[in-house]
């Protein structure tokens, strides 16, 4: 008996010592306004971090007491803090690639486009491919597609294959077409178009599946180039307070996803990742993951896999979104199902196989018919396979049948959406959709009112990797052309709190990670963002002026603004 008591005392002493040892913060942040996303303690003044985890959240006085011997103390000076942003849909490596390649996204004329390509080509050795670009001919007047003739003279020794920012078409120069064996005799592939002049010669513009004709002759990017691109992408994430991303497979044109994932692993091994990554593979490759026993969200806190991506349709801008009724400006034509969905039995077999293996499935669907069809496929899989914590996702969910809004909650399907697209597409979507259908375009209010889980992201590099501009878009719906000061389809606006929730808790849930991140509370990963302005107090119209003041990732400060408010 006595020895038992002694033993109990020893255990308690050991536990206390353990706790005392554990309760030693390495970073304490005081005097702030912390938005925790923890419903039991929604706001607080200070927090303490130990290593890469949050130790405690509370008053400045209480947190100061937790400081260990070498603890770093940061006075927040009353600034607003939110959990690290989690972007639920990015193309991280292509985004980074674009940052280190020729920058055409803000070339405002064909002349500027040509000049930048020429300058960039002169900086390269002969034969090196010029890729990426992200040009937008809608910025030019006239808004005509560029041709190879416009750029051949300034790029004589370098093959060029530069993409429009939407990822649905690219321009090849004469050298690239020659290397690809592309000429007037090449036939359009299914699902793609070779744009031709009046004589039938290719102009250099290739759309959708036709881009593969050139892509397949581009050599794999050297490891050093992927590294530099990834570094650039991580910097871009840090300055925007993005501490987690859900990396999507880029689509059929992406031939080097294995090389890219190997680079991500190298960075993770070397402790060089400053953003957490959840990687998606193509749905059609599910068997290789299933055979290896990989399930949803397998990995460690910085690098995980087990998500699968497929496409149900195209994009509204290219009028390849698959709609129930014809486009308002194209009678008799209502878009296209993707090649994958055209074989809907094959797609269902992939969904079911992957689902039974415990993998997660994310399907791109933009048009109302595409969304409806994917919901039907998910519903059937759930019915046949029985209950599971599967978290099926639809990516984009842009133009929704009103009566499908309730199915997201009833089927447990996550709406993974990118608010910035609404203020970009809202400039012209009314012309394409007509006055009725726009009422349930980017229908965040409707989806939330029906209890859906919203996960927000950017689709970078299609839109900026900047959650604050996404929040501005979700709250104001003010289109980029300034033509909708009260908001485009204002009834679908949501609040700042709802938008922040979708960028943190919603996106953590979408990757099966809500137990370890998304909110600021004891035991969770120490990822957070200090903002220049209190986004919950400033006027919604000023949200686009708010910036990131500081980013903390894994318990360390990885970015501080040079000049901040
Ligand atoms: Zn995307």
Coordinates of C-alpha atoms and ligand atoms in Angstrom, one line a residue:
X1 CA 0.0 0.0 0.0
X2 CA 2.7 2.4 1.1
X3 CA 4.8 1.6 -2.0
X4 CA 1.7 2.2 -4.1
X5 CA 1.2 5.7 -2.6
X6 CA 4.9 6.4 -3.1
X7 CA 4.6 5.2 -6.7
X8 CA 1.5 7.5 -7.2
X9 CA 3.5 10.5 -5.7
X10 CA 6.3 9.8 -8.0
X11 CA 4.0 9.6 -11.0
X12 CA 2.4 12.9 -10.1
X13 CA 5.8 14.5 -9.6
X14 CA 7.0 13.1 -12.9
X15 CA 3.8 14.4 -14.6
X16 CA 4.2 17.8 -13.1
X17 CA 7.9 18.0 -14.0
X18 CA 6.9 17.0 -17.5
X19 CA 4.2 19.6 -17.7
X20 CA 6.5 22.3 -16.3
X21 CA 9.1 21.3 -18.8
X22 CA 6.6 21.4 -21.6
X23 CA 5.1 24.7 -20.6
X24 CA 8.0 26.8 -21.9
X25 CA 7.1 29.0 -24.8
X26 CA 9.6 29.7 -27.6
X27 CA 7.6 32.5 -29.1
X28 CA 5.0 34.7 -27.4
X29 CA 2.9 37.3 -29.2
X30 CA 1.3 39.9 -27.0
X31 CA -1.1 42.9 -27.2
X32 CA -2.9 41.8 -30.3
X33 CA -6.4 41.1 -31.5
X34 CA -6.4 37.4 -32.2
X35 CA -9.2 35.9 -34.2
X36 CA -8.9 32.3 -33.2
X37 CA -11.6 30.4 -35.1
X38 CA -12.1 28.5 -31.9
X39 CA -15.8 28.8 -30.9
X40 CA -14.9 28.3 -27.2
X41 CA -12.6 31.3 -27.2
X42 CA -13.3 33.4 -30.3
X43 CA -11.0 36.3 -29.6
X44 CA -7.9 36.8 -27.4
X45 CA -5.1 39.2 -26.7
X46 CA -2.1 37.0 -26.8
X47 CA -0.8 33.6 -27.6
X48 CA 2.2 31.4 -26.7
X49 CA 3.9 29.0 -29.1
X50 CA 6.2 26.1 -28.1
X51 CA 8.2 24.8 -31.0
X52 CA 5.8 24.3 -33.9
X53 CA 2.6 24.1 -31.8
X54 CA 0.4 26.6 -30.0
X55 CA 0.8 26.2 -26.3
X56 CA -1.8 28.5 -25.0
X57 CA -4.1 31.4 -26.0
X58 CA -5.2 34.1 -23.5
X59 CA -4.3 37.4 -21.9
X60 CA -0.9 39.1 -22.4
X61 CA -0.1 38.8 -18.7
X62 CA -0.8 35.0 -18.7
X63 CA 1.1 34.4 -21.9
X64 CA 4.1 36.3 -20.8
X65 CA 4.4 34.0 -17.8
X66 CA 4.9 31.0 -20.2
X67 CA 8.0 32.5 -21.8
X68 CA 11.0 30.1 -21.6
X69 CA 14.6 31.3 -21.3
X70 CA 15.3 32.0 -25.0
X71 CA 11.8 32.9 -25.8
X72 CA 11.2 35.5 -28.6
X73 CA 8.6 38.1 -27.6
X74 CA 6.7 40.0 -30.2
X75 CA 4.5 43.0 -29.3
X76 CA 1.7 43.0 -31.8
X77 CA 0.8 46.6 -31.1
X78 CA -2.9 46.0 -31.3
X79 CA -2.7 44.3 -34.7
X80 CA -5.2 41.7 -35.9
X81 CA -4.1 38.1 -36.1
X82 CA -5.9 35.3 -38.0
X83 CA -5.0 31.6 -38.5
X84 CA -2.6 31.0 -41.3
X85 CA -4.5 31.0 -44.6
X86 CA -5.0 27.6 -46.3
X87 CA -5.5 27.9 -50.0
X88 CA -7.6 24.9 -51.0
X89 CA -6.9 25.0 -54.7
X90 CA -3.5 26.0 -56.2
X91 CA -1.1 25.0 -58.9
X92 CA 1.9 25.8 -56.8
X93 CA 4.8 24.6 -59.0
X94 CA 3.4 26.0 -62.2
X95 CA 2.7 29.3 -60.3
X96 CA 6.3 29.4 -59.2
X97 CA 7.5 28.5 -62.7
X98 CA 5.6 31.5 -64.0
X99 CA 7.3 33.8 -61.5
X100 CA 10.8 32.9 -62.7
X101 CA 9.9 32.8 -66.4
X102 CA 8.9 35.6 -68.9
X103 CA 6.2 37.7 -67.3
X104 CA 3.4 38.5 -69.7
X105 CA 0.4 38.7 -67.4
X106 CA 0.4 42.5 -67.4
X107 CA 1.6 43.1 -71.0
X108 CA -1.0 45.6 -72.1
X109 CA -0.4 45.5 -75.8
X110 CA 0.8 43.1 -78.5
X111 CA 3.9 45.4 -78.8
X112 CA 4.6 45.0 -75.1
X113 CA 4.1 41.2 -75.4
X114 CA 6.5 41.0 -78.2
X115 CA 9.1 43.2 -76.5
X116 CA 9.1 41.2 -73.3
X117 CA 9.4 37.9 -75.2
X118 CA 12.3 39.4 -77.2
X119 CA 14.1 40.7 -74.1
X120 CA 13.7 37.4 -72.3
X121 CA 14.9 35.4 -75.3
X122 CA 18.1 37.5 -75.4
X123 CA 18.8 36.5 -71.8
X124 CA 18.7 32.8 -72.6
X125 CA 21.1 30.4 -74.4
X126 CA 20.2 29.1 -77.8
X127 CA 17.6 26.3 -77.8
X128 CA 16.2 26.9 -74.3
X129 CA 12.4 26.7 -74.3
X130 CA 10.4 29.8 -73.3
X131 CA 7.3 28.6 -71.4
X132 CA 4.5 29.9 -69.0
X133 CA 3.8 33.6 -69.7
X134 CA 0.1 34.0 -68.5
X135 CA -0.7 36.5 -71.2
X136 CA -4.2 38.0 -71.7
X137 CA -5.1 39.4 -75.1
X138 CA -8.3 40.9 -73.7
X139 CA -6.0 43.6 -72.4
X140 CA -5.0 44.7 -75.9
X141 CA -6.8 46.6 -78.5
X142 CA -7.8 45.2 -80.7
X143 CA -8.3 42.1 -78.5
X144 CA -7.0 39.7 -81.1
X145 CA -5.2 36.5 -80.4
X146 CA -1.4 36.7 -81.1
X147 CA 0.2 34.7 -83.9
X148 CA 3.6 33.1 -84.3
X149 CA 4.5 35.8 -87.0
X150 CA 4.2 38.5 -84.3
X151 CA 7.1 36.9 -82.3
X152 CA 9.2 34.8 -84.6
X153 CA 11.6 37.7 -85.4
X154 CA 12.4 38.3 -81.7
X155 CA 12.7 34.6 -80.8
X156 CA 14.7 33.1 -83.7
X157 CA 16.8 30.7 -81.6
X158 CA 14.4 29.7 -78.8
X159 CA 11.3 27.6 -79.1
X160 CA 8.3 29.4 -77.5
X161 CA 5.2 27.9 -76.0
X162 CA 3.6 30.5 -73.8
X163 CA 0.2 30.1 -72.1
X164 CA -2.8 32.3 -71.8
X165 CA -3.5 32.9 -68.1
X166 CA -6.6 30.7 -68.1
X167 CA -4.6 27.6 -69.1
X168 CA -6.9 26.8 -72.0
X169 CA -4.7 28.0 -74.9
X170 CA -1.1 28.7 -75.7
X171 CA 1.0 30.3 -78.5
X172 CA 3.8 28.5 -80.2
X173 CA 6.4 30.2 -82.3
X174 CA 7.6 28.8 -85.7
X175 CA 10.6 27.0 -84.1
X176 CA 8.4 25.3 -81.5
X177 CA 5.9 24.2 -84.2
X178 CA 8.8 22.9 -86.3
X179 CA 10.2 20.8 -83.4
X180 CA 6.7 19.5 -82.7
X181 CA 6.2 18.6 -86.4
X182 CA 3.1 20.8 -86.4
X183 CA 2.0 22.1 -89.9
X184 CA -1.0 22.7 -92.1
X185 CA -1.5 18.9 -92.4
X186 CA -1.8 18.3 -88.7
X187 CA -5.4 17.4 -87.8
X188 CA -7.2 18.8 -84.8
X189 CA -7.2 16.2 -82.0
X190 CA -10.5 15.4 -80.2
X191 CA -11.2 18.1 -77.5
X192 CA -8.7 20.5 -79.1
X193 CA -8.3 23.0 -81.8
X194 CA -5.4 24.2 -84.0
X195 CA -6.3 27.8 -84.8
X196 CA -5.6 28.4 -88.5
X197 CA -5.4 31.5 -90.8
X198 CA -7.5 31.9 -94.0
X199 CA -5.0 29.8 -95.9
X200 CA -5.3 26.9 -93.4
X201 CA -1.9 27.4 -91.8
X202 CA -1.6 27.1 -88.1
X203 CA -1.4 30.6 -86.5
X204 CA 0.5 29.2 -83.5
X205 CA -2.5 29.2 -81.1
X206 CA -3.5 25.8 -79.8
X207 CA -6.5 25.2 -77.6
X208 CA -7.1 22.6 -74.9
X209 CA -6.1 19.1 -76.1
X210 CA -4.2 20.5 -79.1
X211 CA -1.7 22.0 -76.7
X212 CA -0.4 18.5 -76.1
X213 CA 1.1 18.5 -79.7
X214 CA 3.8 20.9 -78.5
X215 CA 3.9 20.0 -74.8
X216 CA 5.0 16.5 -75.6
X217 CA 8.3 17.7 -77.2
X218 CA 9.2 20.1 -74.4
X219 CA 12.0 18.5 -72.4
X220 CA 11.5 17.9 -68.6
X221 CA 12.4 21.0 -66.6
X222 CA 15.9 20.6 -64.9
X223 CA 15.8 20.0 -61.2
X224 CA 17.4 23.3 -60.6
X225 CA 14.6 25.1 -62.4
X226 CA 11.9 23.3 -60.4
X227 CA 13.8 24.3 -57.2
X228 CA 14.0 27.9 -58.1
X229 CA 10.4 28.0 -59.1
X230 CA 9.3 26.3 -55.8
X231 CA 11.4 28.8 -53.8
X232 CA 9.7 31.7 -55.7
X233 CA 6.3 30.1 -55.1
X234 CA 7.0 29.7 -51.3
X235 CA 8.0 33.3 -51.1
X236 CA 4.8 34.4 -52.8
X237 CA 2.9 32.3 -50.3
X238 CA 4.7 33.7 -47.3
X239 CA 4.1 37.4 -48.3
X240 CA 0.4 36.6 -48.6
X241 CA 0.1 34.8 -45.3
X242 CA -0.6 31.4 -47.0
X243 CA 0.8 28.6 -44.7
X244 CA -1.0 25.7 -46.4
X245 CA -1.9 24.9 -49.9
X246 CA -3.8 22.1 -51.6
X247 CA -1.9 21.5 -54.8
X248 CA -4.0 20.4 -57.7
X249 CA -2.9 18.3 -60.6
X250 CA -2.5 20.7 -63.6
X251 CA -4.5 18.6 -66.1
X252 CA -3.6 16.4 -69.1
X253 CA -0.9 18.8 -70.3
X254 CA 1.1 18.2 -67.1
X255 CA 3.6 15.4 -67.9
X256 CA 6.0 16.0 -65.0
X257 CA 3.9 15.6 -61.9
X258 CA 6.2 12.8 -60.6
X259 CA 9.3 15.0 -61.0
X260 CA 7.6 17.7 -59.2
X261 CA 6.5 15.5 -56.3
X262 CA 10.0 14.2 -55.9
X263 CA 11.2 17.8 -55.6
X264 CA 8.6 18.5 -52.9
X265 CA 9.8 15.4 -51.0
X266 CA 13.4 16.6 -51.3
X267 CA 12.4 20.0 -49.9
X268 CA 10.4 18.3 -47.1
X269 CA 13.4 16.1 -46.2
X270 CA 15.7 19.0 -46.1
X271 CA 13.3 21.1 -43.9
X272 CA 13.0 23.7 -46.6
X273 CA 9.2 23.7 -47.1
X274 CA 7.7 26.9 -45.7
X275 CA 4.2 26.0 -46.7
X276 CA 2.3 22.8 -46.0
X277 CA 1.3 20.9 -49.1
X278 CA -1.5 18.4 -49.8
X279 CA -0.9 17.0 -53.2
X280 CA -3.5 15.7 -55.7
X281 CA -2.8 13.1 -58.4
X282 CA -4.9 12.4 -61.5
X283 CA -8.0 10.4 -60.6
X284 CA -7.2 8.0 -63.5
X285 CA -4.0 7.0 -61.6
X286 CA -5.9 6.0 -58.4
X287 CA -4.9 2.3 -58.7
X288 CA -1.2 3.0 -58.2
X289 CA -2.0 4.8 -54.9
X290 CA -4.6 2.2 -53.9
X291 CA -2.1 -0.6 -54.5
X292 CA 0.4 1.1 -52.3
X293 CA -2.2 1.4 -49.6
X294 CA -2.1 5.2 -49.6
X295 CA -5.3 6.9 -48.3
X296 CA -6.6 10.4 -48.0
X297 CA -4.3 12.9 -46.4
X298 CA -1.4 10.4 -45.9
X299 CA 1.9 12.0 -44.9
X300 CA 3.4 14.3 -42.4
X301 CA 2.4 17.9 -41.3
X302 CA 4.3 19.5 -44.2
X303 CA 3.7 17.1 -47.1
X304 CA 0.7 14.9 -47.7
X305 CA -1.0 13.1 -50.5
X306 CA -4.1 10.9 -51.2
X307 CA -6.3 13.4 -53.0
X308 CA -7.3 12.7 -56.6
X309 CA -8.3 15.3 -59.2
X310 CA -10.4 15.0 -62.3
X311 CA -12.4 17.3 -64.6
X312 CA -16.1 17.3 -65.5
X313 CA -16.0 20.2 -67.9
X314 CA -14.0 23.2 -69.1
X315 CA -14.3 26.9 -68.3
X316 CA -16.9 29.6 -68.7
X317 CA -14.5 32.0 -70.5
X318 CA -13.8 29.5 -73.2
X319 CA -17.5 28.5 -73.3
X320 CA -16.5 24.9 -72.5
X321 CA -18.4 24.9 -69.1
X322 CA -21.1 22.3 -69.4
X323 CA -24.5 23.9 -68.9
X324 CA -28.1 22.7 -68.8
X325 CA -29.3 25.4 -71.2
X326 CA -27.4 27.1 -74.1
X327 CA -25.2 30.1 -73.5
X328 CA -27.0 33.4 -73.9
X329 CA -24.7 34.5 -76.7
X330 CA -24.5 31.1 -78.5
X331 CA -27.9 29.7 -79.2
X332 CA -28.1 25.9 -79.4
X333 CA -24.7 25.4 -77.7
X334 CA -24.4 24.6 -74.0
X335 CA -20.7 23.7 -73.6
X336 CA -18.9 20.4 -73.2
X337 CA -18.5 17.6 -70.8
X338 CA -14.8 16.7 -70.3
X339 CA -13.3 13.7 -72.1
X340 CA -13.3 12.0 -68.7
X341 CA -17.0 12.6 -68.1
X342 CA -18.0 11.7 -71.6
X343 CA -17.2 8.2 -70.5
X344 CA -19.3 8.5 -67.4
X345 CA -19.3 4.8 -66.6
X346 CA -15.5 4.9 -66.7
X347 CA -15.4 7.9 -64.5
X348 CA -17.8 6.3 -62.0
X349 CA -15.6 3.2 -61.9
X350 CA -12.6 5.4 -61.0
X351 CA -14.6 7.3 -58.4
X352 CA -15.9 4.1 -56.8
X353 CA -12.5 2.3 -56.9
X354 CA -10.7 5.3 -55.4
X355 CA -13.4 5.8 -52.8
X356 CA -13.4 2.1 -51.7
X357 CA -9.6 2.4 -51.3
X358 CA -10.1 5.4 -48.9
X359 CA -8.7 8.0 -51.3
X360 CA -10.2 11.5 -51.5
X361 CA -11.8 12.8 -54.8
X362 CA -11.9 16.3 -56.1
X363 CA -13.7 17.0 -59.4
X364 CA -13.5 20.3 -61.3
X365 CA -17.1 21.3 -62.3
X366 CA -18.0 24.8 -63.4
X367 CA -21.3 24.6 -65.4
X368 CA -24.6 23.7 -63.7
X369 CA -25.0 20.5 -65.7
X370 CA -21.4 19.4 -64.8
X371 CA -22.0 20.1 -61.1
X372 CA -25.3 18.3 -61.1
X373 CA -23.8 15.2 -62.9
X374 CA -20.9 15.0 -60.5
X375 CA -23.3 15.3 -57.5
X376 CA -25.2 12.4 -59.0
X377 CA -22.0 10.3 -59.4
X378 CA -21.0 11.1 -55.8
X379 CA -24.5 10.2 -54.6
X380 CA -24.4 6.9 -56.3
X381 CA -21.0 6.0 -54.9
X382 CA -22.2 6.9 -51.4
X383 CA -25.3 4.8 -51.8
X384 CA -23.4 1.8 -53.1
X385 CA -20.3 2.0 -50.9
X386 CA -22.0 2.9 -47.6
X387 CA -21.1 5.4 -45.0
X388 CA -17.5 6.7 -44.7
X389 CA -15.7 10.0 -43.9
X390 CA -15.0 10.6 -47.6
X391 CA -15.2 14.3 -48.0
X392 CA -15.8 14.4 -51.7
X393 CA -15.1 17.8 -53.2
X394 CA -16.3 19.8 -56.2
X395 CA -13.7 22.3 -57.4
X396 CA -15.0 25.7 -58.6
X397 CA -18.8 25.1 -58.3
X398 CA -19.2 28.3 -60.3
X399 CA -22.7 28.2 -61.9
X400 CA -25.1 26.2 -59.8
X401 CA -28.7 25.0 -60.2
X402 CA -30.5 26.6 -57.2
X403 CA -32.0 23.2 -56.3
X404 CA -28.6 21.6 -56.1
X405 CA -27.4 23.9 -53.3
X406 CA -28.9 21.6 -50.6
X407 CA -27.2 18.5 -51.9
X408 CA -23.7 19.7 -50.8
X409 CA -24.8 19.3 -47.2
X410 CA -26.9 16.2 -47.6
X411 CA -24.2 14.4 -49.5
X412 CA -21.4 15.8 -47.4
X413 CA -19.7 17.3 -50.5
X414 CA -17.3 20.2 -50.0
X415 CA -17.7 23.3 -52.2
X416 CA -14.1 24.3 -53.0
X417 CA -14.4 27.7 -54.5
X418 CA -12.2 30.7 -55.5
X419 CA -13.9 34.0 -54.8
X420 CA -11.5 36.1 -56.9
X421 CA -12.9 34.4 -60.1
X422 CA -16.2 36.1 -59.4
X423 CA -14.9 39.6 -59.6
X424 CA -12.9 38.7 -62.7
X425 CA -15.6 36.8 -64.6
X426 CA -18.4 39.0 -63.3
X427 CA -17.2 41.6 -65.8
X428 CA -18.7 39.5 -68.7
X429 CA -20.4 36.4 -67.2
X430 CA -23.8 38.1 -67.5
X431 CA -23.5 38.2 -71.3
X432 CA -22.7 34.5 -71.5
X433 CA -25.2 33.3 -68.9
X434 CA -28.1 35.7 -69.3
X435 CA -29.9 37.5 -66.5
X436 CA -31.5 34.5 -64.7
X437 CA -28.6 32.1 -64.2
X438 CA -26.2 34.7 -62.7
X439 CA -28.3 34.7 -59.5
X440 CA -26.7 31.4 -58.5
X441 CA -23.2 32.1 -59.9
X442 CA -20.5 31.9 -57.2
X443 CA -23.5 31.3 -54.9
X444 CA -21.6 31.4 -51.5
X445 CA -24.6 32.8 -49.6
X446 CA -26.9 30.2 -50.9
X447 CA -24.5 27.4 -50.2
X448 CA -23.8 28.6 -46.7
X449 CA -27.5 29.0 -46.0
X450 CA -27.9 25.4 -47.0
X451 CA -25.3 24.3 -44.6
X452 CA -22.5 23.5 -47.1
X453 CA -18.9 23.4 -46.1
X454 CA -17.1 26.1 -48.1
X455 CA -13.3 25.8 -48.7
X456 CA -11.7 28.9 -50.3
X457 CA -8.7 29.1 -52.5
X458 CA -7.2 31.1 -55.4
X459 CA -6.5 28.7 -58.3
X460 CA -3.2 30.5 -58.5
X461 CA -1.7 31.3 -61.1
X462 CA -5.1 31.7 -62.7
X463 CA -5.8 34.3 -60.0
X464 CA -3.5 36.0 -57.4
X465 CA -2.3 33.8 -54.5
X466 CA -3.7 36.4 -52.1
X467 CA -6.4 35.4 -49.7
X468 CA -7.0 39.1 -48.8
X469 CA -8.1 39.8 -52.4
X470 CA -10.2 36.6 -52.2
X471 CA -11.9 37.9 -49.0
X472 CA -12.4 41.3 -50.6
X473 CA -14.1 39.5 -53.6
X474 CA -16.3 37.3 -51.4
X475 CA -17.5 40.3 -49.3
X476 CA -17.9 43.0 -51.9
X477 CA -18.3 41.1 -55.3
X478 CA -17.1 44.4 -56.8
X479 CA -15.9 43.4 -60.3
X480 CA -12.4 44.3 -61.4
X481 CA -13.7 46.8 -64.0
X482 CA -15.4 48.9 -61.3
X483 CA -18.8 48.5 -62.9
X484 CA -20.5 46.9 -60.0
X485 CA -19.8 49.2 -57.0
X486 CA -22.7 47.6 -55.0
X487 CA -21.5 44.1 -55.9
X488 CA -22.2 41.8 -58.9
X489 CA -25.2 39.7 -57.8
X490 CA -25.0 41.3 -54.3
X491 CA -27.3 38.8 -52.7
X492 CA -24.5 36.2 -52.8
X493 CA -22.1 38.3 -50.8
X494 CA -20.9 36.9 -47.5
X495 CA -19.3 38.4 -44.4
X496 CA -15.6 38.8 -43.6
X497 CA -15.9 36.2 -40.8
X498 CA -17.5 33.7 -43.2
X499 CA -14.8 34.3 -45.8
X500 CA -12.0 33.9 -43.2
X501 CA -13.6 30.7 -41.9
X502 CA -13.7 29.3 -45.5
X503 CA -10.0 30.1 -45.9
X504 CA -9.0 28.5 -42.6
X505 CA -11.3 26.0 -41.0
X506 CA -13.2 25.2 -44.2
X507 CA -10.0 24.4 -46.2
X508 CA -8.5 22.5 -43.2
X509 CA -11.6 20.3 -43.2
X510 CA -11.4 19.9 -47.0
X511 CA -8.0 18.2 -46.5
X512 CA -8.9 16.1 -43.4
X513 CA -6.7 18.3 -41.2
X514 CA -9.2 20.3 -39.0
X515 CA -7.8 18.5 -35.9
X516 CA -4.3 20.0 -36.4
X517 CA -4.9 23.3 -38.1
X518 CA -7.4 25.9 -39.1
X519 CA -7.8 27.5 -35.7
X520 CA -5.5 29.1 -33.1
X521 CA -5.8 26.9 -30.0
X522 CA -3.6 24.8 -27.7
X523 CA -2.1 21.8 -29.5
X524 CA -2.6 23.0 -33.0
X525 CA 0.1 23.9 -35.5
X526 CA 1.6 27.3 -35.0
X527 CA 0.7 28.9 -38.4
X528 CA -0.7 32.4 -38.2
X529 CA -0.8 35.8 -40.0
X530 CA -0.6 39.3 -38.5
X531 CA -2.4 41.8 -40.7
X532 CA -1.8 45.6 -41.2
X533 CA -5.5 46.3 -40.8
X534 CA -8.3 44.9 -38.8
X535 CA -10.3 43.3 -41.6
X536 CA -13.3 42.8 -39.3
X537 CA -13.6 46.5 -38.6
X538 CA -12.5 48.4 -41.8
X539 CA -15.0 49.2 -44.5
X540 CA -15.4 46.3 -46.9
X541 CA -14.3 48.5 -49.8
X542 CA -11.0 48.9 -48.1
X543 CA -10.3 45.2 -47.7
X544 CA -8.2 45.2 -50.8
X545 CA -5.8 47.6 -49.2
X546 CA -5.1 45.4 -46.2
X547 CA -1.8 43.6 -46.3
X548 CA 0.1 40.9 -44.4
X549 CA 2.3 42.3 -41.8
X550 CA 3.9 39.1 -40.6
X551 CA 3.6 35.4 -41.3
X552 CA 4.4 32.7 -38.8
X553 CA 4.8 29.2 -40.1
X554 CA 5.5 26.1 -37.9
X555 CA 6.3 28.4 -35.0
X556 CA 8.8 30.6 -36.8
X557 CA 8.5 34.1 -38.3
X558 CA 9.0 33.5 -42.1
X559 CA 8.0 36.9 -43.3
X560 CA 7.8 40.5 -42.0
X561 CA 6.7 43.4 -44.2
X562 CA 9.4 46.0 -44.7
X563 CA 7.0 48.8 -44.1
X564 CA 3.8 48.0 -42.4
X565 CA 1.0 49.8 -40.7
Ligands
LIG1 ZN1 -7.1 24.9 -60.9

